[in-house]
Coordinates of N, CA, C and O in Angstrom, one line a residue:
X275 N -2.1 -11.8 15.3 CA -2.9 -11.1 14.3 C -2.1 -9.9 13.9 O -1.9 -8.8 14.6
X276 N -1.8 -10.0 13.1 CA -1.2 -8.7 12.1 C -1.7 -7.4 12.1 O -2.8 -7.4 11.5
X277 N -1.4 -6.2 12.6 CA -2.3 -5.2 12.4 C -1.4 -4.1 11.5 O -0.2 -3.9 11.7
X278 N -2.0 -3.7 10.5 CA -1.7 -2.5 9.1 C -2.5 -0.9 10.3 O -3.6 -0.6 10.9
X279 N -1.3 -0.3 10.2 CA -2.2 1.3 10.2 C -1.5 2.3 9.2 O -0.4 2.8 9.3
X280 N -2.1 2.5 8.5 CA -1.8 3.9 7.8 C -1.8 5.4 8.0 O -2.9 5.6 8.6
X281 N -1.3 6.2 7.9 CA -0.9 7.4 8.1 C -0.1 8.3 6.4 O 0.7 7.7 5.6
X282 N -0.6 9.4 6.2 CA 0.1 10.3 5.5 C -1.1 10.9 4.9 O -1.1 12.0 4.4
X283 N -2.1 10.3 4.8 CA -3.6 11.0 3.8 C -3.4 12.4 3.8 O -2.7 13.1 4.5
X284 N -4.2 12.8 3.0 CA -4.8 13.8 3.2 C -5.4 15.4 1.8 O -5.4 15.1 0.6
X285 N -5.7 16.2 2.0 CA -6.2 17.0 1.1 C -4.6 17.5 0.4 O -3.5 17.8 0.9
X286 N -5.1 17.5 -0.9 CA -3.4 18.0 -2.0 C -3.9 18.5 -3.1 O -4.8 17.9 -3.7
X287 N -3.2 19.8 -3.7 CA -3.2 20.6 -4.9 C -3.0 19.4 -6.0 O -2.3 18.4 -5.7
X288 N -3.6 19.5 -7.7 CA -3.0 18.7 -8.3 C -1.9 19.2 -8.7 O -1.8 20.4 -8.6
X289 N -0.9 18.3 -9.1 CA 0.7 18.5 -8.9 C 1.5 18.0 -7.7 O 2.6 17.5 -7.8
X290 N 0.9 18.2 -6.6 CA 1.4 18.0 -5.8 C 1.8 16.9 -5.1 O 1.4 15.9 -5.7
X291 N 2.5 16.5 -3.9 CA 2.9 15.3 -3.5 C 2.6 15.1 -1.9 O 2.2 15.8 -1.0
X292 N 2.8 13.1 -2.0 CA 1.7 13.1 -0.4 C 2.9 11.7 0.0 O 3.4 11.1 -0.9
X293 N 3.1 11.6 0.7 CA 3.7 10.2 1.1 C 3.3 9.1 1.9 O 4.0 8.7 2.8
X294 N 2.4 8.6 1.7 CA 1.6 7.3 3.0 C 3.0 6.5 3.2 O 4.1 6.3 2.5
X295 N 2.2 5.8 5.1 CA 3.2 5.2 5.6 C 2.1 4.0 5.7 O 0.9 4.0 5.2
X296 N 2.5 3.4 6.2 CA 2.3 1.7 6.7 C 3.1 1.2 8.0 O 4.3 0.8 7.9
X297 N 2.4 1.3 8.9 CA 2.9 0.6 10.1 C 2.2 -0.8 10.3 O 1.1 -1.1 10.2
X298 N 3.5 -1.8 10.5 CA 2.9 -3.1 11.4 C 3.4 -3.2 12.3 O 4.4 -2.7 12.6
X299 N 2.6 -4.3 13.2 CA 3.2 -4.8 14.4 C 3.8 -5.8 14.7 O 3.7 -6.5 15.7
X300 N 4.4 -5.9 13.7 CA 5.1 -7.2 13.8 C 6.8 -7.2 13.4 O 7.3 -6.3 12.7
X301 N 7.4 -8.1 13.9 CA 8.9 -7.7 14.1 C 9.6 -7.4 13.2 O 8.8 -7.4 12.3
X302 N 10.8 -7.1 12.6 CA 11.7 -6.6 11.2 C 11.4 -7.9 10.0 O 11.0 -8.0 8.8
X303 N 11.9 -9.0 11.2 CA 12.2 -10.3 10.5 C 11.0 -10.4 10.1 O 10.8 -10.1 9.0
X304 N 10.0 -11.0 10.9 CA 9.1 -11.3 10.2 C 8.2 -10.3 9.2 O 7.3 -10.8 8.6
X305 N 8.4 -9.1 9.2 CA 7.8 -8.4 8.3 C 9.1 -8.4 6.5 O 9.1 -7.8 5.4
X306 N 9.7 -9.2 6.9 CA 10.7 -8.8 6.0 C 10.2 -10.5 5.0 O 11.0 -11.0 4.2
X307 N 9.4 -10.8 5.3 CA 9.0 -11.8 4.6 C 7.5 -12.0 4.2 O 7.0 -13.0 3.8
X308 N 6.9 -10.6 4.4 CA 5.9 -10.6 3.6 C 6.1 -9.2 2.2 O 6.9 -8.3 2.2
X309 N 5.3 -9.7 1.3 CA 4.7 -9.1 0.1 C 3.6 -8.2 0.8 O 2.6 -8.6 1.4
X310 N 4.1 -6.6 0.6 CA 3.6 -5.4 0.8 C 2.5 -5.0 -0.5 O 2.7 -5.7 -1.5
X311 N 1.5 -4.1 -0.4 CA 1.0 -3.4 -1.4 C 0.3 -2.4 -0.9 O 0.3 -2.1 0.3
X312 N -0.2 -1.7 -2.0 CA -1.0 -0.7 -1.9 C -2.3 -0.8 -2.9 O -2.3 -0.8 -4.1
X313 N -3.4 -0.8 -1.9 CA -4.4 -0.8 -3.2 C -5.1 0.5 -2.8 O -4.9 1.0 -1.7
X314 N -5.7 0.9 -3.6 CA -7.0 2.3 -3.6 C -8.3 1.8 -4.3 O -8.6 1.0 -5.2
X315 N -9.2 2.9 -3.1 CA -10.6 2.7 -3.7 C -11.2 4.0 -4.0 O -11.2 5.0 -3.2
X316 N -11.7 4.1 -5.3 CA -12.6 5.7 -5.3 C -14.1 5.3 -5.1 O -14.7 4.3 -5.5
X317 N -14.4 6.4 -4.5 CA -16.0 5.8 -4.5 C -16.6 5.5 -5.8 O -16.3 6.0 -6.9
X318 N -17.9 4.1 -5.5 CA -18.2 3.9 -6.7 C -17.9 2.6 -7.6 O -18.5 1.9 -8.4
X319 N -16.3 2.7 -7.0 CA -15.5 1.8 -7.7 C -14.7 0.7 -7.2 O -14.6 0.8 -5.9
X320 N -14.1 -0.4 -7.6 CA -13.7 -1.7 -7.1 C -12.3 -1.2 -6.6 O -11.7 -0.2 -7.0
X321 N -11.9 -2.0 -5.7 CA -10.7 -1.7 -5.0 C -9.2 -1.9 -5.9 O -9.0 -3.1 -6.0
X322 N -8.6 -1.4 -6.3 CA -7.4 -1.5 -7.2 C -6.0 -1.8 -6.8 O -5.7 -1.5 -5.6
X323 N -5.3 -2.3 -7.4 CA -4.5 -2.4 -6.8 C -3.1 -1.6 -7.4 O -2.9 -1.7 -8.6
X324 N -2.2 -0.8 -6.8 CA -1.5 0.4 -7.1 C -0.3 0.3 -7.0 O 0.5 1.0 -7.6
X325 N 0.2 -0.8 -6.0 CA 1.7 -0.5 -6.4 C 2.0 -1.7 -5.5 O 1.5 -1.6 -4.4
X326 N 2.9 -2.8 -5.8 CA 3.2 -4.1 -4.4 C 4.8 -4.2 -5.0 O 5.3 -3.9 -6.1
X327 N 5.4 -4.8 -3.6 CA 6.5 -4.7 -3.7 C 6.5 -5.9 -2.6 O 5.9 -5.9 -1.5
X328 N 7.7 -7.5 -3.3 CA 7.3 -8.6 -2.3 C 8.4 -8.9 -1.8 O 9.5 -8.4 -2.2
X329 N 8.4 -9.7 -0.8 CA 9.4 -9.7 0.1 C 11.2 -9.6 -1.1 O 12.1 -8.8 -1.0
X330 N 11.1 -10.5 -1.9 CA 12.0 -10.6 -2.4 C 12.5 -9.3 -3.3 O 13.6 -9.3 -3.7
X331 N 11.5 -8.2 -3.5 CA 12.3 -6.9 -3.6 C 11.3 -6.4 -4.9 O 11.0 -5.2 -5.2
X332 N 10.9 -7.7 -5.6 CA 10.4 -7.3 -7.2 C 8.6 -6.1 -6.5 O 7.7 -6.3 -5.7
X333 N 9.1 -5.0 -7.6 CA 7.8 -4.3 -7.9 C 6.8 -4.3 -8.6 O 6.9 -5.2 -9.5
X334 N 5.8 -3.6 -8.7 CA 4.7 -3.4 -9.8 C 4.1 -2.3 -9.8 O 4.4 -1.6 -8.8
X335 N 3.4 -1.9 -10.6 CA 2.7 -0.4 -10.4 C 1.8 -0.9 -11.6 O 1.9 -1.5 -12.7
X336 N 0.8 -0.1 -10.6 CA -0.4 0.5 -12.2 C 0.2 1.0 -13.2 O 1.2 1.8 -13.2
X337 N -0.4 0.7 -14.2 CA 0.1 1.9 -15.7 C -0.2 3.1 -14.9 O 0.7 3.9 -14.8
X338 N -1.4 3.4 -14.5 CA -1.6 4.8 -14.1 C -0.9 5.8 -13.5 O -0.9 7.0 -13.6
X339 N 0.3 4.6 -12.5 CA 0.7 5.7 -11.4 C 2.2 5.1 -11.7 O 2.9 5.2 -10.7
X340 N 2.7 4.5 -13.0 CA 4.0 4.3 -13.4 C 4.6 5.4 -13.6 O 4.0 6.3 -14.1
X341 N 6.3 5.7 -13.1 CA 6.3 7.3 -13.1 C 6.3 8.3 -12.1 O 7.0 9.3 -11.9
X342 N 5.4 8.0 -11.8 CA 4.5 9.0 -10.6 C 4.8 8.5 -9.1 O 5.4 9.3 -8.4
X343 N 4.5 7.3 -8.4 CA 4.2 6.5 -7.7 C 5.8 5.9 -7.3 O 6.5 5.7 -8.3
X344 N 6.3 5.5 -6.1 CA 7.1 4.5 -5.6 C 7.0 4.0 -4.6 O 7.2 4.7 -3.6
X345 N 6.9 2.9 -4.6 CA 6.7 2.1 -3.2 C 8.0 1.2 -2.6 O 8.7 0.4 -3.2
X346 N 8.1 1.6 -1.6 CA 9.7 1.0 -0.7 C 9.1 0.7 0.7 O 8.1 1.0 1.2
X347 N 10.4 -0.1 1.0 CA 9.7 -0.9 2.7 C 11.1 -0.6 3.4 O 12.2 -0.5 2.8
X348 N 10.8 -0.4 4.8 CA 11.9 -0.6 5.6 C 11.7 -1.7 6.5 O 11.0 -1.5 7.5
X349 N 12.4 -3.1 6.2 CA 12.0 -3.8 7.1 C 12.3 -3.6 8.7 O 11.6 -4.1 9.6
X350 N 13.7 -2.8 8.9 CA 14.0 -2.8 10.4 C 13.0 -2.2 11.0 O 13.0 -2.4 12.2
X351 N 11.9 -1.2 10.4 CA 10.8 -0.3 10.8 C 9.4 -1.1 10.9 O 8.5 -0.6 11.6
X352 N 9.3 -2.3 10.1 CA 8.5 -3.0 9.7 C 7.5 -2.2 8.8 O 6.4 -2.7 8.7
X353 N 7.7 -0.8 8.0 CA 7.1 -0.4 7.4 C 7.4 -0.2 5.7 O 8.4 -0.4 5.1
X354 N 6.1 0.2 5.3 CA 6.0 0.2 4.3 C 5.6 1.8 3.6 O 5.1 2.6 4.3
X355 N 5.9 2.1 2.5 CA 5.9 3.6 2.0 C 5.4 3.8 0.5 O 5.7 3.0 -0.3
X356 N 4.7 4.8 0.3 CA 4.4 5.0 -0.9 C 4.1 6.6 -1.3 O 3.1 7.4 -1.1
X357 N 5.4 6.6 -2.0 CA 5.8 8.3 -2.5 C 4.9 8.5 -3.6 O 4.9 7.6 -4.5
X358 N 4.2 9.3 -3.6 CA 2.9 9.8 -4.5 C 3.4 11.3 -4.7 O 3.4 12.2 -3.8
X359 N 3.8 11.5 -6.6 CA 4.3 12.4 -6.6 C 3.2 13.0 -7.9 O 2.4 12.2 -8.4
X360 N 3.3 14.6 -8.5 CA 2.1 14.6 -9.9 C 0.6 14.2 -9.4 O -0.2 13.4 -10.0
X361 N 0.4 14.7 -8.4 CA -0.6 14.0 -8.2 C -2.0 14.9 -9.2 O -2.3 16.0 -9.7
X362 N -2.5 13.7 -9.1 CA -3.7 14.2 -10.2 C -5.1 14.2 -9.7 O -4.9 13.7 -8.6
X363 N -6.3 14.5 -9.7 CA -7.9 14.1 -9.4 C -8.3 12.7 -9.4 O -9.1 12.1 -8.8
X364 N -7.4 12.4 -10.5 CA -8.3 10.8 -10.5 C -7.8 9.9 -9.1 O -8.5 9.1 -8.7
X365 N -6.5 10.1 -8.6 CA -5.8 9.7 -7.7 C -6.4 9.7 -6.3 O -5.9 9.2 -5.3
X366 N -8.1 10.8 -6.4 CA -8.6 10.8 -5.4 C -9.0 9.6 -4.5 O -10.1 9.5 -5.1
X367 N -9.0 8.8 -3.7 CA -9.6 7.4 -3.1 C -9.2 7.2 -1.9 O -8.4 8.1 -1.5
X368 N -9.3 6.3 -1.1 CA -9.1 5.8 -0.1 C -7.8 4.6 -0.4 O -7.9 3.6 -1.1
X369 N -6.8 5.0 0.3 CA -5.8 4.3 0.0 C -5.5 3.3 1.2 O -5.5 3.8 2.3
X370 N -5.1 1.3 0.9 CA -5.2 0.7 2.0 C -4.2 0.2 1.5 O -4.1 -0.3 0.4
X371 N -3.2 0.2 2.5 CA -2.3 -1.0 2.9 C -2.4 -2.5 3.0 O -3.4 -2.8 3.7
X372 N -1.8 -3.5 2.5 CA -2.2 -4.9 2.4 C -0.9 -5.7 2.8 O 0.3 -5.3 2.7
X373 N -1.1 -6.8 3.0 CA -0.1 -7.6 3.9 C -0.4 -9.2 3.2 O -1.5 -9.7 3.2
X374 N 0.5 -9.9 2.7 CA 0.4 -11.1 2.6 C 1.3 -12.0 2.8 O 2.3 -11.5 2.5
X375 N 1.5 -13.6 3.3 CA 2.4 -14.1 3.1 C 1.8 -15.8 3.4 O 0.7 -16.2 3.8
X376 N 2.9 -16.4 3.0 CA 2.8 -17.9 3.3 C 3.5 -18.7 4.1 O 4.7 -18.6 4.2
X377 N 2.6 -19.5 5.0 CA 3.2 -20.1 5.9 C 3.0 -21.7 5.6 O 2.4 -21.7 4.6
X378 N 3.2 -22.9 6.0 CA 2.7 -24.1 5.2 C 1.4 -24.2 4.5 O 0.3 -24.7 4.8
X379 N 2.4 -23.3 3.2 CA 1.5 -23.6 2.3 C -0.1 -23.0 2.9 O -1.0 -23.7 2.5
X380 N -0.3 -22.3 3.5 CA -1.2 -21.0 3.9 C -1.5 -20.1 3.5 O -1.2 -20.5 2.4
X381 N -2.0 -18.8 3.1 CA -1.8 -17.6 2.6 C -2.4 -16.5 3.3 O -3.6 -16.2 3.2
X382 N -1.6 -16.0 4.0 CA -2.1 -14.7 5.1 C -2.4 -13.6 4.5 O -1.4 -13.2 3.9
X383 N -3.6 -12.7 4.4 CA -3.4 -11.7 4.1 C -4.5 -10.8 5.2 O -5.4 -11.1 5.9
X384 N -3.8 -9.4 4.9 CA -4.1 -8.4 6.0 C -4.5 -7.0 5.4 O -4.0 -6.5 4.4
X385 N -5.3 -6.6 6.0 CA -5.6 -5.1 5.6 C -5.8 -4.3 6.4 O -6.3 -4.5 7.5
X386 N -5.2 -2.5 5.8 CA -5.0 -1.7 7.1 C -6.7 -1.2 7.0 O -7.6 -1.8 6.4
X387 N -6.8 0.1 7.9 CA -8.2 0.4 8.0 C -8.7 1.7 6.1 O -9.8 1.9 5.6
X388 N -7.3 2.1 5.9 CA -7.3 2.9 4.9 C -7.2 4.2 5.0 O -7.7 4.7 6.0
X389 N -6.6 4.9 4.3 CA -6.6 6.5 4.6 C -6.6 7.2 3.3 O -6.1 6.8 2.3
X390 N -7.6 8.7 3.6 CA -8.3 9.1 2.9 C -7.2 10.2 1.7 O -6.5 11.1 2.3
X391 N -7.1 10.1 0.6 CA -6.1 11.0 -0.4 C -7.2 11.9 -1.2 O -8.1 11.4 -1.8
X392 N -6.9 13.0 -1.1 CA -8.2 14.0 -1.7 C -7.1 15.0 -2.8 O -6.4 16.0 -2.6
X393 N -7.3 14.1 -4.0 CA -6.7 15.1 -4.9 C -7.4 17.0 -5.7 O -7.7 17.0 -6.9
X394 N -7.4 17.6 -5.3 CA -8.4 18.9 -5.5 C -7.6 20.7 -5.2 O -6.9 21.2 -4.3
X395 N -8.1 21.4 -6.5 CA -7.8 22.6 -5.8 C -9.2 23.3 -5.3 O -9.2 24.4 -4.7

C-alpha cells in the first residue's frame, strides 16, 4: 500500500510563498514510475486539480496557478514538491498529493491525507 504524506501547509501573507512536500514510501525506482499531482480543495468546492507532473517528465498546471506554481519530483527521495509562489486568497484550500500508475493494465491511484494552505493577511 502506498502511503502519500504531506508537509509544508500553512498560514501565508498574499504575495507570499509556501513550498509543500510529498513523501512516499516507496522506493526511488518505483516511485520514479508513477504520475505525481497536486490537487486542492476549498471549502464548498470540488477537488481540483493544480499542477501533475508524470513519470515521463511532461507537466500541467491550472490556468490559475500558470506562472505562479511549479511542481518537481525527486525520485531518489521518492518525493514530490510544489513551489507556490504570489500567493493569492483564492489559493486558500486544502492541498492533496496524488499518486497514480499502471501495472497490467491496472490503474493505481493514491492519496495523501492533505494539508491545510491559508492564504490571508
Amino acid at each position: 500500500q502506498v502511503q502519500l504524506v504531506e508537509s509544508g501547509g500553512g498560514l501565508v501573507q498574499p504575495g507570499g510563498s509556501l513550498r509543500l512536500s510529498c513523501n512516499t514510501n516507496t522506493s526511488g525506482s518505483a516511485f520514479s514510475g508513477y504520475a505525481m499531482a497536486w490537487y486542492r480543495q476549498a471549502p464548498g468546492k470540488q477537488r481540483d486539480l493544480v499542477a501533475r507532473k508524470t513519470a515521463a517528465g511532461t507537466t500541467t498546471y491550472a490556468d490559475s496557478v500558470k506562472g505562479r506554481f511549479t511542481i518537481s519530483r525527486d525520485n531518489a527521495k521518492s518525493t514530490v514538491f510544489l513551489q507556490m509562489n504570489s500567493l493569492k486568497p483564492e489559493d486558500t484550500a486544502v492541498y492533496y498529493c496524488y499518486a497514480f500508475y499502471y501495472s497490467n493494465w491496472r490503474r493505481y491511484e493514491y492519496w495523501g491525507q492533505g494539508t491545510q494552505v491559508t492564504v490571508s493577511s
